[in-house]
Amino acid sequence: MNWGGAVIADQAEGDIMTNRMARWAIAIVCALAPAAGQAAFTVDCTFGTGGDLITRGFFVSNYQGSTIERVALAHSATAAGERTISLTMRLDTFDGTFLGIATVTRDITTENSISVFDFGSIAVPIGSLVTFTQTLVTGTGSVYFDTGVGPCTDIIETTGTSAPLSTFRRASVGIVIQGDPADIASAMNLDCPFDPDASAGDLITRGFYVKNYRGTTIDLVKLRHATGADNAGSKTIVLVARLGSYDGPILGTASVTRSVTASGTESVFDFGDVPVQAMSTITFTQSLTAGTTPVYYDLGFENCDDVVQTQGTSPPLDSVRRDRVGVKIVGRVASDAPNLAVEYFHTGFGHYFTTADADEIYGLDHGAYGGVFVRTGQTFYVHDGPAPGTADICRFFTVTFAPKSSHFYTGDPVECAGVK
């Protein structure tokens, strides 16, 4: 059941609870303090191997976020050396309203590598057009930025930076933008870019895990798979997500049946918005259930925070192999606004029950379970993700006291872990 949008593992009377009987106890966040913004990946245009001089501009139209926090580009140079590059954002045109500027100082080589520009949290009107211009502040020689693998929706590179938007060059730039999404119900919460030339892969028998996952659900997981040149054909790949460790409780299982070739192509695993505690560690294991081996998955472009590939899948987390995997995860984002939790009383059991799930509230208010749950008049607010000044609350359910069932709530982390 849901408490403020984060589904709590629960077993209770009737149909509302039945579908969630297998869920693990999930912590929720409970407080009256306002929530901090929950950053997700609002723009993702896959990195490639080509480049263009940074004197050319680009823009994002119909930006689907309310803030811009970080912008990741990939740079290369004619000769290796330290450079400082500034990135300027404006609204509507290349000479439009100034939004912000960020700089990166780093060693840039002859091969594309990631530069991350940190803007803090710049407010941007949802659906706006945002232009970007780059300047070489220190360092010498020609510097290039990655033109990506396009076309990409709403991404345009221009021949220059003349007002208002210069002339069209291509519908592609290798770029990832992180910020508060316009739609918290479906946003990319993790984006570890694929290897641009898809030359690196590892057998699917190796596992990987994600730390500090910021979403409250897992909807889609995107990986990229390839096989040997003489082994192309239809494969069925199963992906299992678990909480905390390789032997932890199963969050969900999804499978993809598709033609896999020697060229790495994307596989999309649909987990159906399965709930997960924000900031959790989630492990992933893959197996081939139809088709012949070997099958490889993409190892990604560069190291990614909180993404770890392991040698195998031995619990709890096996040994580290590398700090990256080409993976993207889409799911619900913790909401900024707190949600109302409503308390009910079961007169027959003499027990109290609390929920912030809108569907459950509607059901209980309209006679679910024969109308045995009655509002007490008590309400309070909860958050469905991490927020300053909040505390995690675990809720559990048991039928040990049959014929009665009972809920148990605790804000003590030691007690929560012990009950789990």
Coordinates of C-alpha atoms in Angstrom, one line a residue:
M1 CA 0.0 0.0 0.0
N2 CA 1.1 3.6 -0.4
W3 CA 2.1 6.1 2.2
G4 CA 2.6 9.4 0.5
G5 CA 3.3 7.6 -2.8
A6 CA 6.0 5.2 -1.7
V7 CA 4.5 1.8 -1.6
I8 CA 4.8 0.0 1.7
A9 CA 5.0 -3.8 1.7
D10 CA 1.7 -4.8 3.3
Q11 CA -0.8 -7.6 3.6
A12 CA -4.3 -6.6 4.7
E13 CA -8.0 -7.5 4.3
G14 CA -9.5 -7.4 0.8
D15 CA -8.5 -6.7 -2.8
I16 CA -6.7 -3.4 -2.1
M17 CA -4.0 -5.2 -0.1
T18 CA -3.9 -8.5 -1.9
N19 CA -1.9 -7.4 -4.9
R20 CA 0.9 -6.2 -2.6
M21 CA 1.2 -9.3 -0.4
A22 CA 4.7 -10.0 -1.7
R23 CA 6.1 -6.5 -1.1
W24 CA 9.0 -6.0 1.3
A25 CA 8.7 -3.4 4.0
I26 CA 9.6 -0.1 2.5
A27 CA 10.6 3.0 4.5
I28 CA 8.7 6.2 3.9
V29 CA 9.5 9.7 4.8
C30 CA 7.3 11.5 7.3
A31 CA 7.5 15.2 8.3
L32 CA 5.8 18.5 8.0
A33 CA 9.0 20.2 6.6
P34 CA 8.9 21.2 2.9
A35 CA 10.5 18.8 0.5
A36 CA 13.6 19.5 -1.4
G37 CA 13.5 19.3 -5.2
Q38 CA 14.1 15.8 -6.5
A39 CA 16.5 16.0 -9.5
A40 CA 16.1 13.6 -12.4
F41 CA 17.5 13.4 -15.9
T42 CA 15.4 15.7 -18.0
V43 CA 17.3 15.5 -21.3
D44 CA 19.3 12.5 -22.7
C45 CA 20.8 12.5 -26.2
T46 CA 23.2 9.6 -26.5
F47 CA 26.9 10.4 -26.7
G48 CA 28.7 9.5 -29.9
T49 CA 32.2 9.6 -31.3
G50 CA 32.1 12.7 -33.5
G51 CA 32.7 16.3 -32.6
D52 CA 32.2 19.9 -33.6
L53 CA 34.0 23.1 -32.5
I54 CA 32.7 24.6 -29.4
T55 CA 32.1 27.9 -31.3
R56 CA 28.9 26.3 -32.6
G57 CA 25.8 26.6 -30.4
F58 CA 22.9 24.4 -29.6
F59 CA 19.5 24.6 -27.9
V60 CA 16.9 22.5 -26.2
S61 CA 13.3 23.3 -27.1
N62 CA 10.2 22.3 -25.0
Y63 CA 12.4 21.7 -22.0
Q64 CA 10.6 19.3 -19.7
G65 CA 11.9 20.4 -16.4
S66 CA 11.4 23.3 -13.9
T67 CA 15.1 23.6 -13.0
I68 CA 18.5 22.9 -14.5
E69 CA 21.1 21.6 -12.1
R70 CA 23.8 19.9 -14.1
V71 CA 24.7 19.7 -17.8
A72 CA 27.0 16.9 -19.0
L73 CA 28.7 17.3 -22.4
A74 CA 31.7 15.4 -23.9
H75 CA 34.8 17.2 -25.1
S76 CA 38.0 16.4 -27.0
A77 CA 40.9 18.5 -28.3
T78 CA 43.5 18.4 -31.0
A79 CA 46.2 18.0 -28.3
A80 CA 45.8 16.9 -24.7
G81 CA 46.0 19.5 -21.9
E82 CA 44.2 21.4 -19.2
R83 CA 41.4 23.7 -20.3
T84 CA 38.7 25.8 -18.7
I85 CA 35.4 25.9 -20.6
S86 CA 32.4 28.0 -19.7
L87 CA 28.8 27.1 -20.6
T88 CA 26.2 29.9 -20.7
M89 CA 22.4 29.3 -20.7
R90 CA 19.9 31.8 -22.0
L91 CA 16.1 31.8 -22.6
D92 CA 14.6 31.7 -26.1
T93 CA 17.5 32.9 -28.2
F94 CA 21.3 33.2 -28.1
D95 CA 21.0 36.8 -26.9
G96 CA 17.9 36.1 -24.7
T97 CA 17.4 36.3 -21.0
F98 CA 20.5 35.2 -19.1
L99 CA 19.8 32.0 -17.0
G100 CA 23.3 31.1 -15.7
I101 CA 26.9 30.3 -16.4
A102 CA 29.0 27.4 -15.2
T103 CA 32.7 26.5 -15.8
V104 CA 34.7 23.3 -15.9
T105 CA 38.5 23.0 -15.6
R106 CA 39.9 19.6 -16.5
D107 CA 42.3 17.7 -18.7
I108 CA 40.9 17.2 -22.1
T109 CA 42.5 14.7 -24.5
T110 CA 42.1 13.7 -28.1
E111 CA 39.2 11.3 -27.2
N112 CA 35.7 12.4 -26.0
S113 CA 35.3 12.5 -22.2
I114 CA 32.6 13.9 -20.0
S115 CA 32.5 17.5 -18.7
V116 CA 29.9 18.2 -16.0
F117 CA 28.7 21.8 -15.6
D118 CA 27.1 22.5 -12.3
F119 CA 24.5 25.3 -12.3
G120 CA 23.2 24.7 -8.8
S121 CA 19.5 24.9 -9.4
I122 CA 18.5 27.4 -12.1
A123 CA 14.7 27.9 -12.4
V124 CA 13.4 27.4 -15.9
P125 CA 9.8 27.7 -17.2
I126 CA 8.5 24.3 -18.1
G127 CA 8.3 23.9 -21.9
S128 CA 10.8 26.7 -22.6
L129 CA 13.6 26.9 -25.2
V130 CA 17.1 27.1 -23.6
T131 CA 20.1 28.0 -25.6
F132 CA 23.7 27.0 -24.8
T133 CA 27.0 28.6 -25.8
Q134 CA 30.5 27.5 -24.9
T135 CA 33.7 29.5 -24.5
L136 CA 37.3 28.4 -24.1
V137 CA 38.4 30.5 -21.1
T138 CA 41.9 29.1 -20.6
G139 CA 44.0 26.7 -22.6
T140 CA 45.0 26.7 -26.3
G141 CA 44.1 24.7 -29.4
S142 CA 40.9 23.6 -31.0
V143 CA 38.3 22.1 -28.6
Y144 CA 35.4 20.0 -29.8
F145 CA 32.1 18.9 -28.2
D146 CA 30.4 15.6 -29.0
T147 CA 27.6 15.8 -31.6
G148 CA 25.9 12.7 -30.2
V149 CA 23.9 9.9 -31.9
G150 CA 20.7 11.5 -33.2
P151 CA 18.3 12.6 -34.2
C152 CA 17.1 13.5 -30.7
T153 CA 13.8 15.1 -30.0
D154 CA 14.0 18.8 -29.2
I155 CA 17.8 19.0 -29.5
I156 CA 19.2 21.2 -32.2
E157 CA 22.9 22.1 -33.0
T158 CA 23.4 25.3 -34.9
T159 CA 26.1 26.5 -37.2
G160 CA 27.0 29.3 -34.8
T161 CA 25.6 31.4 -32.0
S162 CA 24.1 34.4 -34.0
A163 CA 20.9 35.7 -32.7
P164 CA 18.2 34.6 -32.5
L165 CA 19.0 30.9 -33.1
S166 CA 21.5 30.8 -36.0
T167 CA 21.0 28.2 -38.7
F168 CA 20.2 24.5 -38.2
R169 CA 23.1 22.1 -38.4
R170 CA 21.8 18.8 -37.0
A171 CA 19.2 17.4 -34.6
S172 CA 21.7 16.0 -32.2
V173 CA 24.2 16.9 -29.4
G174 CA 25.7 14.4 -27.0
I175 CA 24.1 15.8 -23.8
V176 CA 22.6 14.9 -20.4
I177 CA 20.7 17.4 -18.3
Q178 CA 19.7 16.9 -14.7
G179 CA 17.0 18.9 -12.9
D180 CA 13.6 18.8 -11.4
P181 CA 11.3 17.1 -13.9
A182 CA 8.0 18.5 -15.2
D183 CA 6.4 15.1 -14.6
I184 CA 7.3 13.4 -11.4
A185 CA 5.3 10.4 -12.4
S186 CA 7.8 9.4 -15.1
A187 CA 11.3 10.7 -15.2
M188 CA 14.8 9.3 -15.8
N189 CA 16.2 8.8 -12.3
L190 CA 19.5 7.3 -13.4
D191 CA 21.4 7.8 -16.6
C192 CA 24.8 6.2 -17.0
P193 CA 25.6 6.8 -20.7
F194 CA 26.2 4.0 -23.1
D195 CA 29.6 3.4 -24.6
P196 CA 29.5 5.7 -27.7
D197 CA 31.1 3.1 -30.1
A198 CA 29.6 0.1 -28.3
S199 CA 32.9 -1.7 -28.4
A200 CA 33.0 -2.7 -24.7
G201 CA 30.8 -5.3 -23.2
D202 CA 30.7 -8.0 -20.6
L203 CA 28.8 -11.2 -20.2
I204 CA 25.3 -10.9 -18.7
T205 CA 26.4 -13.4 -16.0
R206 CA 28.0 -10.4 -14.2
G207 CA 25.7 -8.4 -12.0
F208 CA 25.5 -4.7 -11.2
Y209 CA 23.9 -2.5 -8.6
V210 CA 22.7 1.0 -8.2
K211 CA 23.3 2.9 -4.9
N212 CA 21.2 5.8 -3.6
Y213 CA 18.5 5.4 -6.3
R214 CA 16.5 8.6 -6.1
G215 CA 13.2 7.4 -7.5
T216 CA 10.3 5.9 -5.6
T217 CA 9.4 3.4 -8.4
I218 CA 11.2 1.5 -11.2
D219 CA 9.2 1.7 -14.4
L220 CA 11.7 1.0 -17.3
V221 CA 15.3 -0.2 -17.2
K222 CA 17.2 0.3 -20.4
L223 CA 20.4 -1.7 -21.2
R224 CA 22.2 -2.4 -24.4
H225 CA 23.0 -5.9 -25.6
A226 CA 25.1 -7.5 -28.2
T227 CA 26.2 -11.0 -29.2
G228 CA 28.9 -12.7 -31.3
A229 CA 28.9 -12.1 -35.0
D230 CA 28.0 -15.7 -35.7
N231 CA 25.4 -15.9 -32.9
A232 CA 22.9 -13.2 -33.9
G233 CA 19.2 -14.1 -33.5
S234 CA 16.3 -14.0 -31.1
K235 CA 17.1 -14.0 -27.4
T236 CA 15.0 -13.8 -24.3
I237 CA 16.8 -11.9 -21.5
V238 CA 15.4 -11.8 -18.0
L239 CA 16.3 -8.9 -15.6
V240 CA 15.7 -9.3 -11.9
A241 CA 15.8 -6.3 -9.5
R242 CA 16.3 -6.9 -5.8
L243 CA 16.5 -4.7 -2.7
G244 CA 19.8 -4.3 -0.9
S245 CA 21.7 -7.3 -2.1
Y246 CA 21.9 -10.1 -4.6
D247 CA 19.8 -12.3 -2.2
G248 CA 17.6 -9.5 -1.1
P249 CA 13.8 -9.4 -1.6
I250 CA 12.7 -9.3 -5.2
L251 CA 11.4 -5.9 -6.3
G252 CA 10.4 -7.1 -9.8
T253 CA 11.2 -9.3 -12.8
A254 CA 11.0 -8.2 -16.4
S255 CA 12.0 -9.9 -19.7
V256 CA 12.7 -8.9 -23.3
T257 CA 12.5 -11.1 -26.3
R258 CA 14.2 -9.5 -29.3
S259 CA 16.8 -10.0 -32.1
V260 CA 20.3 -9.4 -30.7
T261 CA 23.2 -8.7 -33.1
A262 CA 26.9 -8.0 -32.9
S263 CA 26.1 -4.3 -32.9
G264 CA 24.9 -3.2 -29.4
T265 CA 21.2 -2.2 -29.5
E266 CA 18.9 -1.2 -26.7
S267 CA 16.7 -3.5 -24.6
V268 CA 13.9 -2.0 -22.6
F269 CA 12.7 -3.9 -19.5
D270 CA 9.3 -2.9 -18.2
F271 CA 8.9 -3.3 -14.5
G272 CA 5.5 -1.7 -14.4
D273 CA 6.3 1.1 -11.9
V274 CA 7.3 -1.3 -9.1
P275 CA 7.7 0.6 -5.8
V276 CA 11.1 1.1 -4.1
Q277 CA 12.3 3.1 -1.2
A278 CA 14.0 6.3 -2.4
M279 CA 17.8 6.2 -1.9
S280 CA 17.9 2.4 -1.8
T281 CA 20.5 0.1 -3.2
I282 CA 19.1 -2.1 -6.0
T283 CA 20.9 -5.1 -7.5
F284 CA 20.3 -6.4 -11.0
T285 CA 20.9 -9.8 -12.4
Q286 CA 20.4 -11.0 -15.9
S287 CA 19.8 -14.5 -17.4
L288 CA 19.2 -15.9 -20.9
T289 CA 16.1 -18.1 -21.0
A290 CA 15.8 -18.5 -24.8
G291 CA 18.5 -18.3 -27.5
T292 CA 22.1 -19.2 -27.5
T293 CA 25.1 -17.7 -25.7
P294 CA 27.1 -15.5 -25.4
V295 CA 25.2 -12.3 -24.8
Y296 CA 27.0 -9.2 -23.6
Y297 CA 25.8 -5.9 -22.1
D298 CA 27.2 -2.4 -22.5
L299 CA 29.7 -1.2 -20.0
G300 CA 29.0 2.5 -20.4
F301 CA 31.0 5.6 -21.4
E302 CA 32.8 6.7 -18.2
N303 CA 32.5 6.0 -14.4
C304 CA 29.1 6.9 -13.0
D305 CA 28.3 7.8 -9.4
D306 CA 26.4 5.1 -7.6
V307 CA 26.6 2.5 -10.4
V308 CA 28.8 -0.6 -9.8
Q309 CA 29.4 -3.6 -11.9
T310 CA 30.5 -6.7 -10.0
Q311 CA 32.5 -9.8 -10.9
G312 CA 29.5 -12.1 -10.4
T313 CA 26.3 -12.1 -8.4
S314 CA 27.3 -13.7 -5.1
P315 CA 25.5 -12.1 -2.1
P316 CA 25.6 -9.7 -0.6
L317 CA 27.1 -7.5 -3.4
D318 CA 30.0 -9.6 -4.8
S319 CA 33.3 -7.9 -5.5
V320 CA 33.6 -4.7 -7.5
R321 CA 34.7 -5.0 -11.2
R322 CA 34.2 -1.3 -12.4
D323 CA 32.3 1.8 -11.5
R324 CA 30.0 2.0 -14.5
V325 CA 27.4 0.1 -16.6
G326 CA 25.5 1.5 -19.6
V327 CA 22.1 1.8 -17.9
K328 CA 19.1 4.1 -17.7
I329 CA 16.2 3.8 -15.2
V330 CA 12.9 5.6 -15.6
G331 CA 10.4 5.8 -12.7
R332 CA 8.4 8.1 -10.4
V333 CA 10.2 10.9 -8.6
A334 CA 9.5 11.8 -5.0
S335 CA 7.1 14.7 -5.0
D336 CA 8.0 18.1 -3.7
A337 CA 4.6 18.6 -1.9
P338 CA 3.7 16.5 1.2
N339 CA 0.8 14.1 0.9
L340 CA -2.1 13.8 3.4
A341 CA -2.2 10.6 5.5
V342 CA -5.5 9.6 6.9
E343 CA -6.1 7.5 10.0
Y344 CA -8.9 4.9 10.3
F345 CA -10.2 2.7 13.1
H346 CA -11.4 -1.0 12.7
T347 CA -14.0 -1.4 15.4
G348 CA -14.0 -5.2 15.3
F349 CA -10.3 -5.5 15.8
G350 CA -9.8 -2.4 17.9
H351 CA -6.9 -1.5 15.6
Y352 CA -5.9 1.7 13.8
F353 CA -4.8 1.9 10.2
T354 CA -3.2 4.8 8.3
T355 CA -2.7 5.4 4.6
A356 CA -1.8 8.2 2.2
D357 CA -2.7 6.2 -1.0
A358 CA -5.4 8.0 -2.8
D359 CA -7.0 4.8 -4.1
E360 CA -7.1 3.2 -0.7
I361 CA -8.5 6.3 0.9
Y362 CA -11.2 6.4 -1.7
G363 CA -12.0 2.7 -1.2
L364 CA -12.1 2.9 2.6
D365 CA -14.3 6.1 2.5
H366 CA -16.7 4.3 0.1
G367 CA -17.3 1.1 2.1
A368 CA -14.4 -1.3 1.3
Y369 CA -14.3 -4.4 3.5
G370 CA -17.9 -3.9 4.5
G371 CA -17.3 -0.4 5.9
V372 CA -15.4 -1.7 8.9
F373 CA -12.8 1.1 8.7
V374 CA -14.0 4.5 9.9
R375 CA -12.1 7.7 9.8
T376 CA -11.0 8.9 13.2
G377 CA -10.6 12.5 12.1
Q378 CA -6.9 12.5 12.6
T379 CA -4.6 13.3 9.6
F380 CA -1.0 14.3 9.1
Y381 CA 1.4 14.8 6.2
V382 CA 4.1 12.6 4.8
H383 CA 6.7 12.8 2.0
D384 CA 7.3 10.0 -0.4
G385 CA 11.1 10.6 -0.7
P386 CA 14.0 12.1 1.1
A387 CA 13.5 15.7 2.3
P388 CA 15.4 17.9 4.8
G389 CA 14.2 17.5 8.4
T390 CA 12.3 14.2 7.8
A391 CA 12.6 10.8 9.4
D392 CA 12.1 7.4 7.8
I393 CA 9.1 5.4 9.0
C394 CA 8.8 1.7 8.4
R395 CA 5.4 0.0 8.4
F396 CA 4.9 -3.8 8.7
F397 CA 1.9 -6.1 8.6
T398 CA 1.3 -9.5 10.3
V399 CA -1.4 -12.1 10.7
T400 CA 0.4 -13.8 13.6
F401 CA -2.5 -12.7 15.9
A402 CA -5.2 -14.4 13.8
P403 CA -8.1 -14.0 13.4
K404 CA -7.0 -10.4 13.8
S405 CA -4.4 -8.8 11.6
S406 CA -2.1 -6.0 12.8
H407 CA 0.0 -3.1 11.5
F408 CA 3.2 -2.0 13.1
Y409 CA 5.0 1.4 12.6
T410 CA 8.4 2.4 13.7
G411 CA 10.7 5.4 13.2
D412 CA 13.6 3.7 15.0
P413 CA 16.1 2.5 12.3
V414 CA 17.5 -0.2 14.5
E415 CA 14.1 -1.5 15.2
C416 CA 13.1 -1.3 11.6
A417 CA 16.2 -3.3 10.5
G418 CA 15.6 -5.9 13.2
V419 CA 11.9 -6.5 12.2
K420 CA 13.0 -6.8 8.5

